[in-house]
Coordinates of C-alpha atoms and ligand atoms in Angstrom, one line a residue:
M1349 CA 17.7 14.7 -20.7
E1350 CA 19.0 11.3 -19.5
E1351 CA 22.1 13.1 -18.3
Q1352 CA 20.0 15.5 -16.3
N1353 CA 18.3 12.5 -14.6
L1354 CA 21.6 11.1 -13.6
N1355 CA 22.2 14.0 -11.3
Y1356 CA 19.6 12.4 -9.0
A1357 CA 19.6 8.9 -7.6
I1358 CA 16.5 6.9 -6.6
A1359 CA 16.8 5.2 -3.3
T1360 CA 14.6 2.8 -1.4
L1361 CA 14.7 0.3 1.5
G1362 CA 15.6 -3.2 0.3
S1363 CA 12.3 -4.9 0.9
H1364 CA 8.5 -4.8 -0.1
S1365 CA 8.6 -3.5 -3.7
A1366 CA 12.2 -2.3 -4.0
L1367 CA 13.0 -4.6 -6.9
Q1368 CA 10.3 -3.0 -9.0
I1369 CA 11.1 0.6 -7.8
L1370 CA 14.8 0.3 -8.6
K1371 CA 14.3 -1.5 -11.9
G1372 CA 11.8 1.2 -12.9
A1373 CA 14.2 3.9 -11.9
K1374 CA 17.0 2.4 -14.0
D1375 CA 14.7 2.1 -17.0
E1376 CA 14.0 5.8 -16.7
G1377 CA 17.7 6.6 -16.6
F1378 CA 18.3 7.2 -12.9
K1379 CA 21.1 5.9 -10.7
T1380 CA 19.8 3.5 -8.0
I1381 CA 20.5 2.9 -4.3
A1382 CA 19.2 0.0 -2.3
I1383 CA 19.4 0.5 1.5
C1384 CA 19.6 -3.0 2.9
E1385 CA 19.7 -4.6 6.3
K1386 CA 23.0 -6.4 6.9
G1387 CA 22.8 -9.9 5.3
R1388 CA 19.6 -9.2 3.3
D1389 CA 21.0 -7.6 0.2
R1390 CA 21.2 -10.7 -2.0
P1391 CA 18.0 -10.1 -4.1
Y1392 CA 19.2 -6.6 -4.9
R1393 CA 22.6 -7.9 -6.1
M1394 CA 21.2 -11.0 -7.8
F1395 CA 18.7 -9.1 -10.0
G1396 CA 21.1 -6.2 -10.8
V1397 CA 18.7 -3.5 -9.9
A1398 CA 20.9 -1.5 -7.6
D1399 CA 23.9 0.6 -8.7
E1400 CA 24.9 0.9 -5.1
I1401 CA 24.0 -0.8 -1.8
I1402 CA 24.1 1.0 1.5
T1403 CA 24.1 -1.3 4.5
V1404 CA 22.3 -0.6 7.8
N1405 CA 21.9 -2.8 10.8
R1406 CA 18.2 -2.1 10.9
F1407 CA 16.0 -0.1 8.6
S1408 CA 15.1 2.1 11.5
D1409 CA 18.8 3.3 11.4
L1410 CA 18.1 5.1 8.1
P1411 CA 18.4 8.6 9.7
E1412 CA 22.1 7.8 10.3
K1413 CA 22.6 7.7 6.5
V1414 CA 20.9 11.0 5.7
N1415 CA 24.1 13.0 5.0
E1416 CA 25.5 10.3 2.7
L1417 CA 22.2 10.1 0.8
R1418 CA 21.9 13.8 0.5
D1419 CA 25.4 14.0 -1.0
K1420 CA 24.3 11.5 -3.6
K1421 CA 21.2 13.6 -4.4
A1422 CA 19.1 10.6 -3.5
I1423 CA 15.3 10.8 -3.7
I1424 CA 13.8 8.3 -1.3
V1425 CA 10.7 6.3 -2.5
P1426 CA 8.5 5.1 0.4
H1427 CA 6.8 1.7 0.5
G1428 CA 5.1 -0.5 3.1
T1429 CA 8.3 -1.5 4.9
F1430 CA 9.3 2.2 5.1
T1431 CA 6.0 3.3 6.6
G1432 CA 6.2 0.2 8.9
V1433 CA 9.6 1.1 10.4
M1434 CA 9.4 4.9 10.5
S1435 CA 6.8 6.8 12.5
Q1436 CA 4.9 9.7 11.0
E1437 CA 7.1 12.2 13.0
E1438 CA 10.3 10.6 11.8
I1439 CA 9.2 10.7 8.2
E1440 CA 8.2 14.4 8.5
K1441 CA 11.6 15.2 10.1
L1442 CA 13.7 13.1 7.6
N1443 CA 15.9 15.6 5.9
L1444 CA 15.9 13.9 2.5
L1445 CA 14.2 14.4 -0.9
Y1446 CA 11.1 12.3 -0.5
F1447 CA 8.7 11.1 -3.3
G1448 CA 5.1 11.8 -2.5
N1449 CA 3.4 13.9 0.2
R1450 CA 4.7 12.9 3.6
K1451 CA 2.0 14.8 5.4
I1452 CA -0.8 12.6 3.9
L1453 CA 0.7 9.5 5.6
K1454 CA -0.8 10.4 9.0
W1455 CA -4.2 9.9 7.3
E1456 CA -3.2 6.3 6.6
Y1457 CA -1.5 5.6 9.9
N1458 CA -4.5 6.4 12.0
R1459 CA -7.5 4.1 11.4
Q1460 CA -10.0 6.8 12.6
M1461 CA -8.5 9.4 10.3
Q1462 CA -8.5 6.9 7.4
R1463 CA -12.2 6.4 7.8
E1464 CA -12.8 10.1 7.8
W1465 CA -10.8 10.5 4.5
L1466 CA -12.7 7.6 2.8
K1467 CA -16.0 8.9 4.0
K1468 CA -15.2 12.4 2.7
A1469 CA -14.6 10.7 -0.6
G1470 CA -18.2 9.3 -0.5
L1471 CA -17.0 5.7 -0.4
I1472 CA -18.9 2.9 1.4
L1473 CA -17.1 1.4 4.4
P1474 CA -17.8 -1.6 6.6
K1475 CA -19.5 -0.7 9.8
I1476 CA -17.5 -0.5 13.0
F1477 CA -18.9 -1.9 16.3
A1478 CA -18.0 0.1 19.4
Q1479 CA -18.2 -2.9 21.7
P1480 CA -18.7 -6.7 21.5
E1481 CA -22.2 -6.4 22.9
D1482 CA -23.3 -4.4 19.8
I1483 CA -22.3 -7.2 17.3
D1484 CA -25.4 -8.2 15.3
S1485 CA -23.8 -9.5 12.1
P1486 CA -20.6 -11.4 11.1
V1487 CA -17.5 -9.3 12.2
I1488 CA -13.8 -9.5 11.7
I1489 CA -11.6 -8.5 14.7
K1490 CA -8.5 -6.7 13.6
F1491 CA -5.5 -6.0 15.9
F1492 CA -3.6 -2.8 15.5
G1493 CA -0.2 -3.1 14.0
A1494 CA -0.8 -6.8 13.1
K1495 CA 1.2 -6.7 9.9
G1496 CA -0.6 -8.6 7.2
G1497 CA -3.6 -9.7 9.2
K1498 CA -1.9 -12.1 11.6
G1499 CA -4.2 -13.2 14.4
F1500 CA -7.4 -11.7 13.0
F1501 CA -10.5 -13.7 13.8
L1502 CA -14.2 -13.8 12.9
A1503 CA -17.2 -13.8 15.2
K1504 CA -21.0 -13.6 14.8
N1505 CA -22.0 -12.5 18.3
A1506 CA -20.6 -11.2 21.6
D1507 CA -20.3 -14.7 23.1
E1508 CA -18.2 -16.0 20.3
F1509 CA -16.1 -12.8 20.4
H1510 CA -15.3 -13.3 24.1
E1511 CA -14.6 -17.0 23.6
K1512 CA -12.1 -16.4 20.8
M1513 CA -10.6 -13.3 22.3
G1514 CA -9.3 -15.5 25.1
K1515 CA -5.6 -14.9 25.6
K1516 CA -5.4 -12.1 23.0
Q1517 CA -7.0 -9.9 25.7
G1518 CA -5.3 -6.6 26.2
N1519 CA -4.2 -6.0 22.6
P1520 CA -5.9 -3.0 20.9
Y1521 CA -8.3 -4.0 18.2
I1522 CA -11.3 -2.9 16.2
I1523 CA -14.5 -4.9 15.5
Q1524 CA -15.5 -4.4 11.8
E1525 CA -18.4 -5.7 9.9
Y1526 CA -17.3 -8.8 7.8
I1527 CA -18.3 -8.3 4.2
I1528 CA -19.0 -11.5 2.2
G1529 CA -17.7 -10.9 -1.3
A1530 CA -14.7 -10.9 -3.6
P1531 CA -11.7 -9.0 -2.3
I1532 CA -10.1 -6.7 -5.0
Y1533 CA -7.1 -4.4 -4.3
I1534 CA -7.0 -1.5 -6.7
H1535 CA -3.7 0.1 -7.6
Y1536 CA -3.9 3.7 -8.7
F1537 CA -1.4 6.4 -9.7
Y1538 CA -2.2 10.1 -9.4
S1539 CA 0.0 12.5 -11.3
P1540 CA 0.1 16.1 -10.1
I1541 CA 2.2 16.9 -13.2
N1542 CA -0.6 16.0 -15.7
G1543 CA -3.5 16.2 -13.2
E1544 CA -4.7 12.7 -14.1
I1545 CA -5.5 9.5 -12.3
E1546 CA -4.4 6.1 -13.8
I1547 CA -5.4 2.5 -13.1
M1548 CA -2.1 0.6 -12.9
S1549 CA -3.3 -2.9 -11.9
F1550 CA -5.3 -5.1 -9.5
D1551 CA -4.5 -8.0 -7.2
K1552 CA -6.0 -10.2 -4.6
R1553 CA -4.0 -11.6 -1.7
Y1554 CA -2.6 -15.1 -1.0
E1555 CA -2.9 -15.5 2.7
S1556 CA -2.0 -18.2 5.2
N1557 CA -3.9 -20.1 6.3
V1558 CA -7.2 -18.7 5.0
D1559 CA -6.5 -19.5 1.3
S1560 CA -5.8 -23.1 2.0
I1561 CA -8.7 -24.0 4.3
G1562 CA -11.0 -24.6 1.4
R1563 CA -8.7 -27.4 0.2
I1564 CA -9.9 -29.7 3.1
A1565 CA -13.4 -30.9 3.7
A1566 CA -15.7 -28.9 6.0
K1567 CA -15.8 -31.9 8.4
D1568 CA -12.0 -31.9 8.6
Q1569 CA -11.9 -28.2 9.1
L1570 CA -14.2 -28.6 12.2
D1571 CA -12.4 -31.7 13.5
L1572 CA -9.1 -30.0 13.4
G1573 CA -10.5 -27.0 15.3
L1574 CA -8.8 -24.6 12.9
E1575 CA -8.4 -20.9 13.6
T1576 CA -8.4 -18.7 10.5
S1577 CA -5.4 -16.4 10.0
Y1578 CA -4.8 -13.8 7.2
N1579 CA -1.0 -13.7 7.2
I1580 CA 0.0 -12.5 3.8
T1581 CA 2.4 -14.6 1.8
G1582 CA 2.0 -13.3 -1.8
N1583 CA -0.3 -11.6 -4.3
V1584 CA -2.3 -12.9 -7.2
P1585 CA -2.9 -10.8 -10.3
L1586 CA -6.4 -9.9 -11.4
V1587 CA -8.3 -8.2 -14.2
V1588 CA -11.7 -6.9 -13.2
R1589 CA -15.0 -7.1 -15.0
E1590 CA -14.8 -4.3 -17.5
S1591 CA -18.1 -2.7 -16.6
L1592 CA -16.8 -2.0 -13.1
L1593 CA -14.0 0.3 -14.4
P1594 CA -16.0 3.6 -14.6
E1595 CA -16.9 3.3 -10.9
I1596 CA -13.3 2.3 -10.0
I1597 CA -12.0 5.4 -11.8
E1598 CA -14.5 7.7 -10.0
M1599 CA -13.6 6.2 -6.6
G1600 CA -9.9 7.0 -7.2
E1601 CA -10.7 10.5 -8.3
A1602 CA -12.9 11.1 -5.3
V1603 CA -10.1 9.9 -2.9
V1604 CA -7.6 12.3 -4.5
K1605 CA -10.1 15.2 -4.4
A1606 CA -10.8 14.5 -0.7
S1607 CA -7.1 14.3 0.1
R1608 CA -6.6 17.9 -1.1
K1609 CA -9.1 19.0 1.6
L1610 CA -7.1 17.2 4.2
E1611 CA -3.6 18.3 3.3
K1612 CA -2.1 20.9 1.0
H1613 CA -0.9 19.1 -2.2
G1614 CA -3.0 16.1 -1.3
L1615 CA -2.1 12.6 -2.4
I1616 CA 0.8 12.3 -4.9
G1617 CA 1.7 9.2 -6.9
P1618 CA 0.7 5.6 -6.2
F1619 CA -2.1 4.5 -3.8
S1620 CA -4.4 1.6 -3.3
L1621 CA -7.9 0.9 -2.2
E1622 CA -8.6 -2.4 -0.5
T1623 CA -12.1 -3.4 -1.4
I1624 CA -14.6 -6.2 -1.1
I1625 CA -17.3 -6.4 -3.9
T1626 CA -20.6 -7.9 -2.8
P1627 CA -22.8 -10.1 -5.1
E1628 CA -24.8 -6.9 -5.7
L1629 CA -21.5 -5.4 -7.1
K1630 CA -21.3 -2.9 -4.3
F1631 CA -17.8 -1.8 -3.3
F1632 CA -16.9 -1.8 0.4
V1633 CA -13.6 -0.1 1.0
F1634 CA -11.8 -1.3 4.2
E1635 CA -8.4 0.3 3.8
I1636 CA -6.3 2.8 1.9
S1637 CA -2.5 2.8 1.4
A1638 CA -1.1 6.2 0.4
R1639 CA 2.0 4.7 -1.3
I1640 CA 3.0 1.8 -3.6
V1641 CA 1.6 -1.5 -2.5
A1642 CA 3.3 -5.0 -2.9
G1643 CA 0.3 -6.2 -5.0
T1644 CA 1.9 -4.3 -7.9
N1645 CA 5.0 -6.5 -7.8
F1646 CA 3.5 -9.0 -10.2
F1647 CA 3.4 -6.3 -12.9
I1648 CA 7.2 -5.4 -13.1
N1649 CA 6.9 -5.8 -16.9
C1650 CA 3.3 -4.5 -17.4
S1651 CA -0.3 -5.0 -16.4
P1652 CA -3.0 -5.3 -19.0
Y1653 CA -4.0 -1.7 -18.1
S1654 CA -0.5 -0.1 -18.2
D1655 CA 0.0 -2.0 -21.5
L1656 CA -3.1 -0.3 -22.9
K1657 CA -1.9 3.1 -21.7
Y1658 CA 1.8 3.0 -22.5
G1659 CA 2.3 0.2 -25.0
H1660 CA 5.7 -0.6 -23.4
P1661 CA 6.7 -1.9 -19.9
M1662 CA 5.4 0.4 -17.2
S1663 CA 5.3 -0.9 -13.6
T1664 CA 4.1 1.3 -10.8
G1665 CA 7.8 1.6 -9.7
R1666 CA 8.7 2.8 -13.2
R1667 CA 5.7 5.2 -13.2
I1668 CA 7.1 6.8 -10.0
A1669 CA 10.5 7.4 -11.8
R1670 CA 8.7 8.7 -14.9
E1671 CA 6.8 11.2 -12.7
I1672 CA 10.0 12.4 -11.2
K1673 CA 11.6 12.7 -14.6
L1674 CA 8.6 14.6 -15.9
A1675 CA 8.8 16.9 -12.9
I1676 CA 12.5 17.5 -13.6
Q1677 CA 11.8 18.3 -17.2
N1678 CA 9.1 20.7 -16.3
N1679 CA 11.1 22.3 -13.4
Q1680 CA 8.3 21.2 -11.0
L1681 CA 10.1 18.8 -8.6
D1682 CA 8.5 20.6 -5.7
R1683 CA 5.1 19.3 -6.8
V1684 CA 6.1 15.6 -6.4
L1685 CA 8.7 15.8 -3.5
V1686 CA 6.6 17.2 -0.6
Ligands
LIG2788 P1 -2.3 -4.7 5.6 O1 -2.0 -3.5 6.6 O2 -1.1 -5.4 5.2 O3 -3.2 -4.3 4.5 P2 -4.0 -5.6 7.6 O4 -3.2 -6.2 8.8 O5 -4.5 -4.2 7.8 O6 -3.1 -5.8 6.4 P3 -6.4 -6.2 6.3 O7 -5.8 -6.1 4.9 O8 -7.2 -5.2 6.8 O9 -5.2 -6.6 7.3 O10 -7.2 -7.6 6.3 C1 -6.6 -8.9 6.2 C2 -7.6 -9.8 5.4 O11 -8.9 -9.8 5.9 C3 -7.7 -9.6 3.9 O12 -7.8 -10.9 3.3 C4 -9.0 -8.9 3.7 O13 -9.5 -9.3 2.5 C5 -9.8 -9.5 4.9 N1 -10.7 -8.4 5.4 C6 -10.3 -7.3 6.0 N2 -11.4 -6.6 6.3 C7 -12.5 -7.3 5.9 C8 -13.9 -7.0 5.9 N3 -14.4 -5.9 6.5 N4 -14.7 -7.9 5.4 C9 -14.2 -9.0 4.8 N5 -12.9 -9.3 4.7 C10 -12.0 -8.5 5.3

């Protein structure tokens, strides 16, 4: 069987969760290709995860390499950088073997459609305020395309909103209810081959400067006139209170079920729900990612949950390669490359 896998290569852009994806692919017996921006290939060489490196000036030049990748029977695995540099249309047009369902991505790209999907799944979402004058509780103002929460700010009423918006005026944004609670990012995997959902792991984020503000006294925070920012710098692993697991499993299943009503084939492979849990243990879901998330990077070896299930190293990256391998063995590649 290993020999049959070697007919295919697994390729991904050299960024985000590529180390994990490529390592996992090698562990499952595939050849691996890292597509790197010029001068940014060192991690992929240093850690020995790529059998081959293809260099591009910018990731967005990927379409220029399509023929070369097709010749190598490469299956591209998308991640956050990939969906960040390629538009929905470009991804749908990309003439490459692609892991997952590229049609589902538009439901992630568009915030309005994302809410529709999550509501269809019966999940609880933070309220959206149509205009600043409607604000009647703490809110977070989120700018579109602000990768990793840069520039987001909090307000408790319209006056504060206008005051803080200041020179940011003109950038598209949404005003969302701010939920006070514990942020937990859930990493799932849905296998169309065995029809099951799996919990892979959990993380919370390590963001600058919000995660360091608590290290200085409240008086100093005020004196310094700090502005909070949520720029992501890393991820912190978590285990959740065990009694929350049944609800977490049901939430994931509901999201997959709803996805099938949105697009034929629905969601395939890894996805993540970004949640805040209130003191009453109510889950508010504020975002979905319909692909692997970087919070899984901590678990290249295993998470407590994948250890329970597999008893040997199984990262989300490796789980993707395992799914492709299972699909090849069952002659069902068309169910995972959509
Ligand atoms: P990404 O696309 O990388 O996930 P983003 O730019 O969409 O990032 P968010 O993840 O939506 O940003 O939010 C950034 C930060 O703000 C996170 O720490 C998150 O926990 C917090 N946050 C977002 N929405 C809410 C909310 N409604 N209530 C409380 N905290 C929130």
